[in-house]
mmCIF file of C-alpha atoms in Angstrom:
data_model
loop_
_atom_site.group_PDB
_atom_site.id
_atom_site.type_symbol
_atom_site.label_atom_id
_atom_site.label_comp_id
_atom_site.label_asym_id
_atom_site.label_seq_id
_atom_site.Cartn_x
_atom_site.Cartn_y
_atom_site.Cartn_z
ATOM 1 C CA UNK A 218 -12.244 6.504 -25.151
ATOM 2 C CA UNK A 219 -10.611 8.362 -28.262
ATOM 3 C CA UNK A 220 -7.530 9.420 -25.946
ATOM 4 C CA UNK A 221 -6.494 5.898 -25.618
ATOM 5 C CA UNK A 222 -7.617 4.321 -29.125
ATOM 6 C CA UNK A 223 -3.717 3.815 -30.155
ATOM 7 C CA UNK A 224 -2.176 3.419 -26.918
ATOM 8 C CA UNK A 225 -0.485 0.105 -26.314
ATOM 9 C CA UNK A 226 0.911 0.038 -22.577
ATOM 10 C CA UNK A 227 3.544 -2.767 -22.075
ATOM 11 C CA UNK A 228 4.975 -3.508 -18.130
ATOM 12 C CA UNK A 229 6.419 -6.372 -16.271
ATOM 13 C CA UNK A 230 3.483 -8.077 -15.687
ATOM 14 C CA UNK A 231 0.973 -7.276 -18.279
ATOM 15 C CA UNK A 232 -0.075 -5.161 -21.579
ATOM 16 C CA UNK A 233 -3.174 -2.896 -21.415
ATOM 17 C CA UNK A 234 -4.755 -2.507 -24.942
ATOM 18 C CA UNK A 235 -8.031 -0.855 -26.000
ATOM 19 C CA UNK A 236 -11.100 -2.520 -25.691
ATOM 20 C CA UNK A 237 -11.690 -3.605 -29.337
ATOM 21 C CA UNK A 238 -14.666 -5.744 -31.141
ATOM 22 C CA UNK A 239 -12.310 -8.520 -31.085
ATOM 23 C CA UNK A 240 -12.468 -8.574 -26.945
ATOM 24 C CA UNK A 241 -16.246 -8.463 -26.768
ATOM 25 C CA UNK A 242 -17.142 -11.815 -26.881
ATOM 26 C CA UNK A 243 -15.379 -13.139 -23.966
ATOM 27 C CA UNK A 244 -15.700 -10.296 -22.188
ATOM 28 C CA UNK A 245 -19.486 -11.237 -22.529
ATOM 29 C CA UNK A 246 -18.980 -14.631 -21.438
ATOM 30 C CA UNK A 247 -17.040 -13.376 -18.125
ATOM 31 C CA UNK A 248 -20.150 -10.967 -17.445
ATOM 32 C CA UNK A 249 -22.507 -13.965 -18.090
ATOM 33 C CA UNK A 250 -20.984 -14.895 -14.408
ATOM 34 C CA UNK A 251 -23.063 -13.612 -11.751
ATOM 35 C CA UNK A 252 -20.555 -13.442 -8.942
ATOM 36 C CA UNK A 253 -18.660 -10.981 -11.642
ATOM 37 C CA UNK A 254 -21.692 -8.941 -11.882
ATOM 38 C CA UNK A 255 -22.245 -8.222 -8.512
ATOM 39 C CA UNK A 256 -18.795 -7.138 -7.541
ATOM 40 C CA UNK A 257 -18.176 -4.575 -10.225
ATOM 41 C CA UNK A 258 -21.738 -3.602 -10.013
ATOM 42 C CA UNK A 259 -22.401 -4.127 -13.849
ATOM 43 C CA UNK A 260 -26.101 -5.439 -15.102
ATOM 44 C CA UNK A 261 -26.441 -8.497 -17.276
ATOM 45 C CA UNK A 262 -26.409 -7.426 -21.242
ATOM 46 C CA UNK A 263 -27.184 -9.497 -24.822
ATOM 47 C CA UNK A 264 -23.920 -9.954 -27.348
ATOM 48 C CA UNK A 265 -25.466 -7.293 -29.350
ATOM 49 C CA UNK A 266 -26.028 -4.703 -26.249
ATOM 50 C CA UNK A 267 -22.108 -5.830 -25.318
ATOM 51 C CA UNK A 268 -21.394 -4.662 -28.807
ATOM 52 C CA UNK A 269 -23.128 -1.517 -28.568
ATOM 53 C CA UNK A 270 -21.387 -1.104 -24.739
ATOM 54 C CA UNK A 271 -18.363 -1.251 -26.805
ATOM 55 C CA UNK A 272 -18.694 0.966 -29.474
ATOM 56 C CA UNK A 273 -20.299 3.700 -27.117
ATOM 57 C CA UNK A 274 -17.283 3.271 -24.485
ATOM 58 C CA UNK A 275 -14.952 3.651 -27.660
ATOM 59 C CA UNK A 276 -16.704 6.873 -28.550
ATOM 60 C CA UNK A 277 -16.907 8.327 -25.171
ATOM 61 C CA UNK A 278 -15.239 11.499 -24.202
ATOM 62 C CA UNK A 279 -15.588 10.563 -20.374
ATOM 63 C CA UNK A 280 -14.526 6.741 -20.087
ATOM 64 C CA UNK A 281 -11.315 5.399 -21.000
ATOM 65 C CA UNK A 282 -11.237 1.600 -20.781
ATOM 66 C CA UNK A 283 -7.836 -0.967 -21.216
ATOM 67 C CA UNK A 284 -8.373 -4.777 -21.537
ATOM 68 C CA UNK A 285 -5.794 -6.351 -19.826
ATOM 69 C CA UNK A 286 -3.614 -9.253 -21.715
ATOM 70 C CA UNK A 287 -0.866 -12.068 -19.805
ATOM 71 C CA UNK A 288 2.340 -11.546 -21.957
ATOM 72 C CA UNK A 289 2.359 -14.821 -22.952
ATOM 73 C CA UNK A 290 3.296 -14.647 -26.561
ATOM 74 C CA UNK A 291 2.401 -17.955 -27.689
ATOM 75 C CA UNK A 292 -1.355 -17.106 -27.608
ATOM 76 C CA UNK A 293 -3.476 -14.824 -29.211
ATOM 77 C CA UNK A 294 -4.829 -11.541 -27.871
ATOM 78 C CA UNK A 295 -8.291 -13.025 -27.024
ATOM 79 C CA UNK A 296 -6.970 -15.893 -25.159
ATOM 80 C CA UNK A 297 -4.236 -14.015 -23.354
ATOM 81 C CA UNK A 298 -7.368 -11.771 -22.278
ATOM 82 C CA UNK A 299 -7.357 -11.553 -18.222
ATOM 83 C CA UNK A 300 -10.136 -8.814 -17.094
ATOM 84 C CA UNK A 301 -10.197 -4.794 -18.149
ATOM 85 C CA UNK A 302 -8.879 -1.725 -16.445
ATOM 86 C CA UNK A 303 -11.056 1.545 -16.512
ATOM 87 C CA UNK A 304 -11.103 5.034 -15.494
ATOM 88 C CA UNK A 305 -14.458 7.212 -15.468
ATOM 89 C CA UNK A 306 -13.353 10.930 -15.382
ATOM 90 C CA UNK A 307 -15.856 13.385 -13.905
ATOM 91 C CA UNK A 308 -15.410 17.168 -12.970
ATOM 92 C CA UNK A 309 -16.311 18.606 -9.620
ATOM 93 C CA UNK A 310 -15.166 22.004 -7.732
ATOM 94 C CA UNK A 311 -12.324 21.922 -5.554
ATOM 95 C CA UNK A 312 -13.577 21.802 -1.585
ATOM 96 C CA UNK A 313 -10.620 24.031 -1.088
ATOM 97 C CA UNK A 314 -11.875 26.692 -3.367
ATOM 98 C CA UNK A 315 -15.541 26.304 -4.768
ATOM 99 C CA UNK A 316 -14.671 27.992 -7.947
ATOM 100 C CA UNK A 317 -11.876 25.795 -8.794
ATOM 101 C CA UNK A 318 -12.801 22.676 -11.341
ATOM 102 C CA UNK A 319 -11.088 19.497 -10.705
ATOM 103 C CA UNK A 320 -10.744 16.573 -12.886
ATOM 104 C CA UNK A 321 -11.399 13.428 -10.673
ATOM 105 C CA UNK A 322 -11.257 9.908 -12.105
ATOM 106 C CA UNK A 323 -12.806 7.059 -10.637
ATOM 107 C CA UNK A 324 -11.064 3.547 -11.437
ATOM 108 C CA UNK A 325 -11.946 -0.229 -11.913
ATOM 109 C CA UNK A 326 -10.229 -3.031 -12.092
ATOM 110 C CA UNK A 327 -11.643 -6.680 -12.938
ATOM 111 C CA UNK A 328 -9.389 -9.564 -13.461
ATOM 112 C CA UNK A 329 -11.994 -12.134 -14.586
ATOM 113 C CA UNK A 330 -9.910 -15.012 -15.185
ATOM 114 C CA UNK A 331 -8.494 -17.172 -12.117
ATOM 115 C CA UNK A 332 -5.254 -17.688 -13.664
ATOM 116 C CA UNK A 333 -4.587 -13.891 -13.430
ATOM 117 C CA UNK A 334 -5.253 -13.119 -10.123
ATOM 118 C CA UNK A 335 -3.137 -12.968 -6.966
ATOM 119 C CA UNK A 336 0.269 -12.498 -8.834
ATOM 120 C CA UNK A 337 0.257 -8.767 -8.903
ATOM 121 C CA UNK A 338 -1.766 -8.218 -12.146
ATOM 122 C CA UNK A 339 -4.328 -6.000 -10.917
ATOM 123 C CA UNK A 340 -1.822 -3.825 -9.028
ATOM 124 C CA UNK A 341 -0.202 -3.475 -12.010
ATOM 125 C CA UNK A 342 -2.833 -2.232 -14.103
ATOM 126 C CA UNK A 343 -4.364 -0.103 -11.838
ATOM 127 C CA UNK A 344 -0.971 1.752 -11.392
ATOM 128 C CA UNK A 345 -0.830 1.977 -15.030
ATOM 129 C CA UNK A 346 -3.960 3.273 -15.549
ATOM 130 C CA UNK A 347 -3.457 6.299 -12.975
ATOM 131 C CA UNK A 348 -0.084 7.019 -14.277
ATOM 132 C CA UNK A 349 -1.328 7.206 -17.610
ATOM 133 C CA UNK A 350 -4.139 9.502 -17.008
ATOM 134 C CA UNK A 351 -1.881 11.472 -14.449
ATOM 135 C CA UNK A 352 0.886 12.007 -16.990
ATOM 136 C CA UNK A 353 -1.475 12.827 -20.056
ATOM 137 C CA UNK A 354 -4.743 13.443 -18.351
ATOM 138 C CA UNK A 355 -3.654 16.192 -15.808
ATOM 139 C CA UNK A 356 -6.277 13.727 -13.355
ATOM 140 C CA UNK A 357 -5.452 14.791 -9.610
ATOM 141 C CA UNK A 358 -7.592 13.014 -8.138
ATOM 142 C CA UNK A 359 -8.508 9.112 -8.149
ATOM 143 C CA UNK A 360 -10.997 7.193 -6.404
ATOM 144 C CA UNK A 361 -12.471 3.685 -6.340
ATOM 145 C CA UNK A 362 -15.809 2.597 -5.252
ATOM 146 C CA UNK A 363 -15.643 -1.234 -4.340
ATOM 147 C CA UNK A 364 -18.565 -3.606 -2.251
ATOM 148 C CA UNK A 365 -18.302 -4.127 1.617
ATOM 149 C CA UNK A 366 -17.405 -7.679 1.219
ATOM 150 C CA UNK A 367 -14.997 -7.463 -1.753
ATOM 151 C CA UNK A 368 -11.807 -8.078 0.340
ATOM 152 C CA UNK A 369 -9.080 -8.897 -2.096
ATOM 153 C CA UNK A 370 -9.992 -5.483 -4.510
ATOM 154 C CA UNK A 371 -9.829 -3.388 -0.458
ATOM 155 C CA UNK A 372 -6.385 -5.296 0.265
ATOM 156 C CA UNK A 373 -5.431 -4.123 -3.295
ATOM 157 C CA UNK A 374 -6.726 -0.360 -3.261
ATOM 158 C CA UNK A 375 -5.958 -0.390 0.313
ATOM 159 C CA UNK A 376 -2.562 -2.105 1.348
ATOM 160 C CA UNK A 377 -0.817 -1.981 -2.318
ATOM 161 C CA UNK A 378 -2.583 1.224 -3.999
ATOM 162 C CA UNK A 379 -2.114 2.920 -0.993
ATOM 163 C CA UNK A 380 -5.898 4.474 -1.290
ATOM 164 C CA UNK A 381 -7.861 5.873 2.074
ATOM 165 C CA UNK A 382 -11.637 5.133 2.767
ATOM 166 C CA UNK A 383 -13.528 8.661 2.519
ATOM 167 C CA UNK A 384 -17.092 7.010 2.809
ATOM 168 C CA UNK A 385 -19.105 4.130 3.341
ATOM 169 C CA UNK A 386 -23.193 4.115 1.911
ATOM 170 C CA UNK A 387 -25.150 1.562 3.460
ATOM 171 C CA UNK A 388 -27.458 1.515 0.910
ATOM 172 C CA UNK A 389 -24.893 0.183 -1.783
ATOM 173 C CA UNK A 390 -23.028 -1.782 0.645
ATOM 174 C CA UNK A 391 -19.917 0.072 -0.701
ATOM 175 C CA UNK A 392 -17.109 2.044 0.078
ATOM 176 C CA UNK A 393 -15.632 5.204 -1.530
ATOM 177 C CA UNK A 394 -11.854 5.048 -1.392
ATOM 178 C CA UNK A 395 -9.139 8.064 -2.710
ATOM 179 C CA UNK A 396 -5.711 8.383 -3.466
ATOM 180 C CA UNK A 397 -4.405 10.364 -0.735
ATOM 181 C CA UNK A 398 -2.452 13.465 -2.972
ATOM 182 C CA UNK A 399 1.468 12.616 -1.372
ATOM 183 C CA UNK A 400 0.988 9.262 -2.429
ATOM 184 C CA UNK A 401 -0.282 10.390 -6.129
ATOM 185 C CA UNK A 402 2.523 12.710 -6.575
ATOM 186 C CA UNK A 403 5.528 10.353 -5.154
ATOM 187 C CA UNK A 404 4.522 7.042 -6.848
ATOM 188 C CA UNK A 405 3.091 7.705 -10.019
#
């Protein structure tokens, strides 16, 4: 997304960067893993269709993507690569008042490489993700669609995130989790 082309986000835990040309190749190789696919839900693509995936997601007005890097400094950006962070913002009318638009954004989060998961990465990311688009966005509300059976992203959205389940659809053996609005505006 062009809102985020320059921004560099730097925490405790990790650094969220924009998803360059540099990044696509092994973000094609973790998307070559099947068991990745299903759980965020993404379809298999070519290098060159990554590419274009790229460049389209840099250009979009609606999308705005991080990768997310260890802060190991002795390595170089593509090896300190760990998964990506993204937000896909979408308007809808308030249920409180049908005339009123609201800006909703619906987040991901994918650490793809074992030796970033289960140390607080993801938590981290995510929280910097909705902070960021809170802060420069003006996004009120978040939500996160994640498979039945994908228990460590529900303990993370769930137990850490603090997000409610609003919906379940059989059909995409999925649930539809928000940001309850108390939690939005004391935490982030």
């Amino acid at each position: 997304m062009k809102l985020n082309e320059k921004v560099e986000i730097v925490a405790k835990k990790c650094i969220l960067v924009p998803y360059e040309p540099c990044h696509v190749e092994k973000y094609h190789k973790w998307m070559e893993d099947e068991e990745i696919r299903r759980l965020t839900g993404s379809e298999r693509l070519t290098i060159e269709e990554e590419y274009e995936m790229q460049r389209n997601w840099r250009e979009d007005e609606d999308k705005l993507t991080f990768i997310v890097l260890s802060k190991e400094k002795e390595l170089d950006e593509t090896s300190r690569m760990l998964g990506d962070v993204n937000l896909f913002i979408s308007k809808s009318t308030s249920s409180e008042d049908e005339s009123e638009e609201v800006t909703e954004g619906e987040v991901e989060i994918m650490i793809a490489e074992a030796s970033g998961r289960g140390k607080g990465i993801g938590e981290e990311a995510v929280s910097l993700i909705i902070s960021w688009a809170y802060k420069n966005l003006s996004i009120r509300v978040f939500r996160a669609r994640i498979t039945d059976d994908n228990t460590p992203s529900l303990s993370l959205f769930e137990k850490k995130l603090g997000f409610n389940r609003i919906k379940h659809s059989s059909a995409f053996k999925e649930y539809t989790l928000e940001l309850p609005q108390d939690r939005l505006d004391s935490h982030f």
